[in-house]
Coordinates of C-alpha atoms and ligand atoms in Angstrom, one line a residue:
M1 CA -14.3 -25.3 5.4
K2 CA -10.5 -26.2 6.5
R3 CA -7.0 -24.9 5.5
T4 CA -5.5 -26.8 2.7
T5 CA -2.3 -27.7 5.2
G6 CA -3.9 -28.0 8.5
T7 CA -5.2 -26.0 11.3
D8 CA -2.4 -23.9 12.3
R9 CA 0.4 -21.8 10.6
S10 CA 3.4 -24.2 11.5
I11 CA 3.7 -25.1 8.0
T12 CA 3.2 -22.4 5.9
Q13 CA 4.8 -19.6 8.0
G14 CA 7.9 -20.9 7.2
W15 CA 7.2 -20.7 3.1
R16 CA 8.5 -17.0 1.1
S17 CA 6.6 -14.4 0.3
A18 CA 6.6 -15.6 -3.6
T19 CA 5.3 -18.9 -2.5
Q20 CA 2.8 -17.4 0.1
A21 CA 1.1 -15.0 -2.9
V22 CA 0.2 -18.4 -4.8
R23 CA -1.2 -20.4 -1.4
G24 CA -0.9 -18.9 1.7
G25 CA -4.2 -18.7 3.5
T26 CA -6.0 -21.0 1.4
W27 CA -9.2 -23.0 2.8
R28 CA -10.8 -24.9 0.8
S29 CA -15.0 -26.1 1.1
E30 CA -15.8 -29.8 0.9
A31 CA -16.0 -29.4 -3.2
G32 CA -12.3 -29.9 -2.9
E33 CA -11.9 -26.2 -5.3
T34 CA -8.7 -25.7 -6.4
S35 CA -9.2 -22.0 -6.8
E36 CA -10.4 -20.2 -4.2
A37 CA -14.1 -20.1 -3.7
L38 CA -16.1 -16.7 -3.6
F39 CA -18.5 -16.3 -0.4
L40 CA -21.2 -13.9 -1.4
T41 CA -22.8 -14.1 1.6
S42 CA -23.9 -11.5 4.5
G43 CA -25.1 -13.8 7.3
Y44 CA -24.8 -17.1 8.4
A45 CA -27.2 -20.1 9.7
Y46 CA -26.6 -21.9 12.7
D47 CA -27.4 -25.5 13.1
D48 CA -29.4 -24.7 16.5
A49 CA -29.7 -21.8 19.0
E50 CA -27.1 -22.7 21.5
T51 CA -24.1 -22.5 18.6
A52 CA -25.4 -19.1 17.7
A53 CA -25.1 -18.3 21.0
A54 CA -21.7 -19.9 21.5
R55 CA -20.3 -18.0 18.5
F56 CA -21.4 -14.8 19.7
R57 CA -19.3 -15.8 23.4
G58 CA -16.0 -16.4 21.1
E59 CA -16.5 -20.2 21.9
D60 CA -17.2 -21.8 18.8
P61 CA -15.1 -20.6 15.9
G62 CA -18.3 -20.4 12.9
M63 CA -18.5 -17.5 11.3
T64 CA -21.5 -14.3 12.3
Y65 CA -22.1 -11.9 9.8
S66 CA -19.5 -10.5 7.3
R67 CA -18.8 -7.3 8.8
L68 CA -17.5 -9.5 11.4
Q69 CA -16.0 -12.5 9.3
N70 CA -15.7 -13.8 6.3
P71 CA -14.4 -17.1 4.6
T72 CA -13.3 -15.4 1.2
V73 CA -12.0 -12.3 3.1
A74 CA -10.6 -13.9 5.6
M75 CA -8.4 -16.0 3.2
L76 CA -6.9 -12.5 2.1
E77 CA -6.3 -11.4 5.3
E78 CA -4.0 -14.2 6.3
R79 CA -2.7 -14.4 3.1
I80 CA -1.1 -10.9 3.2
A81 CA -0.2 -11.7 6.8
L82 CA 1.7 -14.3 5.9
M83 CA 3.6 -12.3 2.5
D84 CA 4.2 -9.5 5.4
K85 CA 5.7 -11.8 8.3
A86 CA 2.7 -10.2 10.4
E87 CA 0.5 -11.9 13.1
A88 CA -2.5 -11.2 11.8
C89 CA -4.2 -8.4 9.1
R90 CA -7.6 -7.4 8.2
V91 CA -8.6 -5.6 5.0
Q92 CA -10.9 -2.6 4.3
A93 CA -12.8 -1.3 1.6
S94 CA -10.1 1.0 0.2
G95 CA -6.6 2.0 0.5
M96 CA -7.7 5.1 2.5
A97 CA -10.1 3.6 4.8
A98 CA -7.2 1.2 5.8
M99 CA -5.2 4.6 6.6
T100 CA -7.7 6.0 8.5
A101 CA -8.4 2.8 10.6
A102 CA -4.8 2.1 11.0
L103 CA -5.0 5.7 12.8
L104 CA -8.3 6.3 14.0
C105 CA -8.5 2.9 15.7
Q106 CA -5.3 4.0 18.2
L107 CA -5.7 7.4 18.2
S108 CA -7.2 9.9 21.3
Q109 CA -7.8 13.5 21.5
G110 CA -4.2 14.7 23.2
D111 CA -2.1 12.5 21.4
H112 CA 0.9 13.5 18.7
V113 CA 1.5 12.6 15.2
V114 CA 4.5 12.8 13.4
A115 CA 4.2 12.1 9.5
G116 CA 6.5 12.1 6.4
R117 CA 5.5 15.2 4.6
A118 CA 6.0 13.5 1.3
A119 CA 2.5 11.7 0.9
F120 CA -0.3 10.4 -1.1
G121 CA -3.0 13.7 -1.1
S122 CA -5.4 11.6 0.9
C123 CA -2.8 10.8 3.9
R124 CA -1.8 14.4 4.0
W125 CA -5.3 15.2 4.1
L126 CA -6.1 12.8 7.1
V127 CA -3.1 14.2 8.7
D128 CA -3.8 18.3 7.8
Q129 CA -7.9 18.2 8.1
L130 CA -8.9 15.2 10.2
L131 CA -6.9 14.5 13.0
P132 CA -7.1 18.1 14.3
R133 CA -10.7 18.2 14.2
F134 CA -10.6 15.8 17.1
G135 CA -7.9 17.2 18.9
I136 CA -5.3 15.0 17.1
A137 CA -2.2 17.4 16.5
S138 CA 0.6 16.2 13.7
T139 CA 3.7 17.4 12.6
T140 CA 5.2 16.9 9.2
I141 CA 8.4 16.7 8.4
D142 CA 10.8 15.6 5.4
A143 CA 10.8 12.0 6.4
R144 CA 14.6 11.3 4.7
D145 CA 16.4 12.9 7.2
N146 CA 15.9 10.8 10.5
A147 CA 17.4 13.5 12.8
A148 CA 14.1 15.4 11.9
W149 CA 12.1 12.2 12.8
E150 CA 13.9 12.9 16.4
A151 CA 13.6 16.4 16.8
A152 CA 9.6 16.5 16.2
I153 CA 9.1 13.4 19.0
Q154 CA 6.7 15.0 21.8
P155 CA 5.8 13.9 25.3
N156 CA 2.4 13.0 23.6
T157 CA 3.6 11.7 20.4
K158 CA 1.7 8.0 19.8
V159 CA 2.0 7.4 15.9
F160 CA 5.0 7.4 13.2
F161 CA 3.4 7.4 9.7
F162 CA 5.2 7.6 6.5
E163 CA 4.7 5.8 2.9
T164 CA 8.4 4.5 1.6
P165 CA 8.8 4.7 -1.2
A166 CA 6.6 8.4 -1.1
N167 CA 3.8 9.2 -3.8
P168 CA 5.0 10.2 -6.0
T169 CA 8.2 12.1 -5.1
M170 CA 9.5 8.5 -4.6
D171 CA 11.3 9.7 -0.9
I172 CA 12.4 7.1 1.1
V173 CA 12.9 6.4 4.6
D174 CA 15.3 4.8 6.5
L175 CA 12.8 2.1 7.9
K176 CA 15.7 0.4 10.4
A177 CA 16.8 4.0 12.1
V178 CA 13.0 5.4 12.0
C179 CA 11.7 2.2 13.5
D180 CA 14.4 1.9 16.0
L181 CA 14.1 5.3 17.2
A182 CA 10.1 4.7 17.2
K183 CA 10.8 2.2 19.6
A184 CA 13.0 3.8 21.9
H185 CA 10.1 6.2 22.7
G186 CA 7.0 3.7 22.8
I187 CA 6.0 5.0 19.1
T188 CA 4.2 3.0 16.7
T189 CA 4.8 2.9 13.5
V190 CA 2.6 2.8 10.8
V191 CA 4.1 2.6 7.2
D192 CA 1.8 2.4 4.3
N193 CA 3.8 0.0 1.8
A194 CA 1.6 0.2 -1.3
F195 CA 4.8 1.0 -3.8
A196 CA 6.6 -1.8 -2.7
T197 CA 3.9 -4.7 -1.6
P198 CA 5.4 -7.5 0.8
A199 CA 6.4 -8.8 -2.8
L200 CA 9.7 -6.5 -2.6
Q201 CA 9.4 -4.8 1.2
R202 CA 8.6 -6.2 4.7
P203 CA 8.7 -3.3 7.1
I204 CA 8.0 -5.8 9.6
E205 CA 11.4 -7.3 8.8
W206 CA 12.7 -3.7 9.8
G207 CA 11.0 -3.0 13.3
A208 CA 8.3 -1.5 11.9
D209 CA 5.1 -2.4 13.6
V210 CA 2.0 -1.8 11.3
V211 CA 2.0 -2.0 7.9
A212 CA -1.0 -0.6 6.1
Y213 CA -1.8 -0.8 2.6
S214 CA -3.9 0.6 -0.9
A215 CA -4.2 -3.2 -2.2
T216 CA -6.0 -1.6 -5.3
K217 CA -2.3 -1.0 -6.9
M218 CA 0.2 -3.7 -7.2
M219 CA -1.9 -6.3 -5.4
D220 CA -4.9 -6.2 -7.7
G221 CA -2.8 -5.4 -10.2
Q222 CA -4.8 -5.1 -13.1
G223 CA -6.8 -2.0 -12.0
R224 CA -10.4 -3.5 -10.9
V225 CA -11.3 -3.1 -7.9
L226 CA -10.5 -1.3 -4.6
A227 CA -8.9 -2.4 -1.7
G228 CA -6.8 -2.1 1.6
A229 CA -5.1 -3.9 4.6
V230 CA -4.0 -3.6 7.6
A231 CA -1.3 -5.9 9.1
G232 CA 0.2 -6.0 12.3
S233 CA 0.7 -7.7 15.8
A234 CA -1.9 -10.4 16.9
Q235 CA -2.1 -7.6 19.9
F236 CA -3.0 -4.8 18.1
I237 CA -5.1 -6.2 15.3
N238 CA -7.5 -7.8 18.1
D239 CA -7.4 -5.3 20.4
K240 CA -7.0 -2.0 18.4
L241 CA -7.9 -2.6 14.8
L242 CA -10.8 -5.0 15.1
P243 CA -13.0 -3.4 17.7
F244 CA -13.1 -0.5 15.7
Q245 CA -13.2 -1.6 12.1
R246 CA -16.3 -4.0 13.2
N247 CA -18.2 -1.0 14.7
T248 CA -17.8 1.3 12.2
G249 CA -17.9 -1.5 9.7
P250 CA -14.9 -0.1 6.6
N251 CA -15.2 -3.8 5.1
L252 CA -13.9 -5.0 1.8
S253 CA -16.8 -6.7 -0.3
P254 CA -16.0 -10.6 -0.4
F255 CA -15.9 -10.0 -4.3
N256 CA -13.2 -7.3 -4.5
A257 CA -11.3 -9.8 -1.7
W258 CA -11.7 -12.7 -4.4
V259 CA -10.4 -10.5 -7.1
V260 CA -7.5 -9.2 -5.0
L261 CA -6.9 -12.9 -4.0
K262 CA -6.5 -13.7 -7.8
G263 CA -4.1 -10.6 -8.0
L264 CA -1.9 -11.8 -5.5
E265 CA -1.4 -15.1 -7.1
T266 CA 0.8 -13.1 -9.8
L267 CA 2.1 -10.4 -7.7
D268 CA 5.7 -11.2 -7.8
L269 CA 5.7 -12.4 -10.7
R270 CA 4.2 -8.7 -11.9
I271 CA 6.5 -6.5 -10.2
R272 CA 9.7 -7.7 -10.8
R273 CA 9.0 -7.5 -14.7
Q274 CA 7.3 -4.2 -14.1
S275 CA 10.4 -3.3 -12.0
E276 CA 13.0 -4.5 -15.1
N277 CA 10.7 -2.8 -18.0
S278 CA 10.7 0.5 -15.3
M279 CA 14.4 0.6 -15.5
A280 CA 14.8 0.1 -18.9
V281 CA 12.2 3.4 -19.4
G282 CA 14.0 5.3 -16.4
K283 CA 17.6 5.1 -18.2
M284 CA 15.9 6.2 -21.7
L285 CA 14.1 9.4 -19.8
E286 CA 17.5 9.9 -17.5
G287 CA 19.5 11.5 -20.1
R288 CA 16.3 13.3 -21.4
V289 CA 14.9 15.2 -18.8
P290 CA 16.0 17.5 -16.3
K291 CA 15.1 15.7 -13.3
I292 CA 13.9 11.9 -12.1
N293 CA 13.5 10.5 -9.4
H294 CA 13.7 7.0 -9.7
P295 CA 14.9 4.1 -6.6
G296 CA 16.1 2.1 -9.3
L297 CA 18.8 4.6 -10.8
A298 CA 22.4 4.9 -9.3
S299 CA 21.9 8.5 -10.0
F300 CA 18.8 8.6 -7.4
P301 CA 20.3 10.0 -3.8
Q302 CA 19.0 7.4 -1.9
H303 CA 19.7 4.9 -4.1
N304 CA 21.5 2.7 -1.9
L305 CA 19.2 2.8 0.9
A306 CA 16.2 1.9 -1.3
M307 CA 17.9 -1.2 -2.3
Q308 CA 18.7 -2.1 0.9
Q309 CA 15.4 -2.2 2.0
M310 CA 13.8 -3.3 -1.1
D311 CA 14.3 -6.4 -3.2
A312 CA 13.6 -4.0 -6.4
C313 CA 12.5 -0.8 -7.6
G314 CA 9.1 -1.3 -8.7
G315 CA 6.9 0.1 -11.4
I316 CA 6.3 3.4 -10.7
F317 CA 8.5 6.4 -10.5
S318 CA 8.3 10.2 -11.3
F319 CA 10.1 12.8 -13.5
E320 CA 10.1 16.3 -13.8
V321 CA 9.8 18.9 -16.8
E322 CA 9.7 22.5 -17.2
G323 CA 6.2 23.4 -15.7
R324 CA 2.8 22.6 -16.2
A325 CA 2.3 23.7 -20.0
Q326 CA 5.3 21.0 -20.9
A327 CA 4.0 18.1 -18.8
H328 CA 0.4 18.6 -20.2
A329 CA 1.7 18.9 -23.5
L330 CA 3.9 15.6 -22.9
L331 CA 0.8 13.8 -21.6
N332 CA -1.2 15.1 -24.7
A333 CA 1.1 13.2 -26.7
L334 CA 1.4 10.1 -25.7
Q335 CA -0.3 7.4 -27.8
L336 CA 0.1 4.4 -26.1
I337 CA 0.5 4.8 -22.1
D338 CA -2.8 6.3 -21.0
I339 CA -3.2 9.2 -18.9
S340 CA -4.6 8.1 -15.7
N341 CA -3.9 9.1 -12.0
N342 CA -3.9 4.9 -11.1
I343 CA -1.3 3.0 -10.7
G344 CA -0.2 -0.8 -10.4
D345 CA -1.5 -1.3 -13.2
S346 CA -0.6 -3.8 -15.7
R347 CA -1.0 -1.0 -18.1
S348 CA 1.6 1.8 -18.5
L349 CA -0.3 4.7 -17.0
M350 CA 1.1 8.3 -16.4
C351 CA -0.7 11.7 -14.8
H352 CA 0.9 15.4 -14.5
N353 CA 0.3 15.3 -9.9
A354 CA -0.2 18.9 -9.0
S355 CA -3.6 19.0 -10.9
T356 CA -4.7 15.7 -10.3
T357 CA -3.5 13.4 -7.2
H358 CA -2.1 16.4 -5.0
Y359 CA -4.9 19.0 -6.3
S360 CA -6.4 19.0 -2.6
V361 CA -2.8 19.4 -1.2
S362 CA -2.4 23.5 -0.6
A363 CA 0.5 24.6 -3.1
E364 CA 2.5 25.4 -0.6
A365 CA 2.3 21.7 1.0
R366 CA 3.0 20.7 -2.4
E367 CA 6.3 22.9 -2.7
E368 CA 7.2 21.8 0.4
M369 CA 6.7 17.6 -0.3
G370 CA 8.4 18.2 -3.7
V371 CA 5.5 18.0 -6.0
T372 CA 6.6 20.4 -8.6
E373 CA 4.9 21.9 -11.2
G374 CA 6.8 20.0 -13.6
M375 CA 6.2 16.5 -12.1
L376 CA 4.7 13.7 -14.0
R377 CA 4.5 10.2 -12.6
L378 CA 4.7 7.2 -14.4
N379 CA 3.1 3.6 -13.7
V380 CA 5.3 1.5 -15.9
G381 CA 3.3 -1.6 -16.7
L382 CA 4.0 -5.3 -18.5
E383 CA 4.0 -3.9 -22.3
D384 CA 7.3 -4.5 -23.9
P385 CA 9.4 -1.8 -22.9
A386 CA 10.6 -1.1 -26.5
D387 CA 7.2 0.1 -27.5
L388 CA 6.9 2.1 -24.1
I389 CA 10.2 3.8 -24.7
E390 CA 8.9 5.0 -28.5
D391 CA 6.1 6.5 -27.2
L392 CA 8.1 8.5 -24.8
D393 CA 10.3 9.3 -27.0
Q394 CA 8.1 10.7 -29.5
A395 CA 6.0 12.5 -26.6
L396 CA 9.2 14.2 -25.2
R397 CA 10.4 15.4 -28.8
S398 CA 6.6 16.8 -29.3
A399 CA 6.8 18.7 -26.2
G400 CA 10.1 19.8 -27.1
L401 CA 12.1 17.8 -25.3
Ligands
PLP501 C1 -3.4 4.8 -3.9 C2 -2.5 5.4 -2.2 C3 -3.7 5.2 -0.9 C4 -5.3 5.3 -1.1 O1 -5.6 4.3 -2.0 P1 -7.0 4.0 -2.0 O2 -7.4 2.2 -2.5 O3 -7.1 4.4 -3.1 O4 -7.9 4.3 -1.4 C5 -2.4 5.3 0.1 N1 -1.9 5.6 0.1 C6 -1.2 5.2 -1.0 C7 1.1 5.5 -1.2 C8 -1.3 5.8 -2.3 O5 -0.9 4.9 -3.4

């Protein structure tokens, strides 16, 4: 195996994110394949016993066991690190495996976490339910409010954890202000960048320490596999994340890594087209529904901040109708868009968050984070936006809007 562009990153590092998405981290075997090879192997054989011993001592760079290293997985890790301008990255079996590893690898009993209150349901469960069982306290705040971050800091605060845009309210966090504040207090920022991906937003450029992903979403992009990733400094990945990951084993299978590598090749193209389609659909809905949370629309309160941090708005947004009955009626009238709680797919998908993705969050927490009974989240896909607009138009009329 050799890298296609030499043995260090001196050449590849300068390439822009769209180039990295196609080429970054590519290794080639002796066969000279153009498409990344899929290494479905759990173990590796050694020429002699001394080589095996040298590998375990870390003195021979070869691989030992796929919980520790795998060539296909390593290509994906290097590609995501290059796209994110991070020093290193490790991938996990799902987005939630990534979030869990990113938090637990660095937190201990007695620590405190400040988290954005608008978040993916399972991210809230980690903060509200799992961390307290290990003596790790947390405060959830309105992550749009820079002063709220500062006010929540305690002497034992170790981590700021947030999504931007947040799922599904689309709350935007001021990356520079919040990361600067964290740095001044020696706090590690962990940013869930699943919605924007490194194609549209690179939190490390704004001062973030750790970037975590559900690669299930836009990175795969075609609704096929679960995957997650954590990127950051070599020190964080090697000293904190790797010991946790290697010994607890939330690893991504080489097959799923290969699928995500194929997905990344088209990420830039897809996310820009999905952003354009989402703008067209958002403009149509803007005049028809009581409320729309769409970072690309000038009416969105955090539109300017969103567009400062992101290269485009992305394909996902939410909007509100009058309560659960009308939301369900609208979903049931759809003819093209699927009722599905997945996002990042090239198919347009819509769901009612309060009864699906945020079902496990208490009603009070849902209300506090802005996931109302009338909220619907729409993932705008790669279909012709005119067809999507026609489908929404007939479904809105059918639901009395
Ligand atoms: C989907 C999602 C996750 C969880 O990812 P999985 O791959 O489903 O485990 C975490 N954070 C955000 C923002 C998500 O959208």
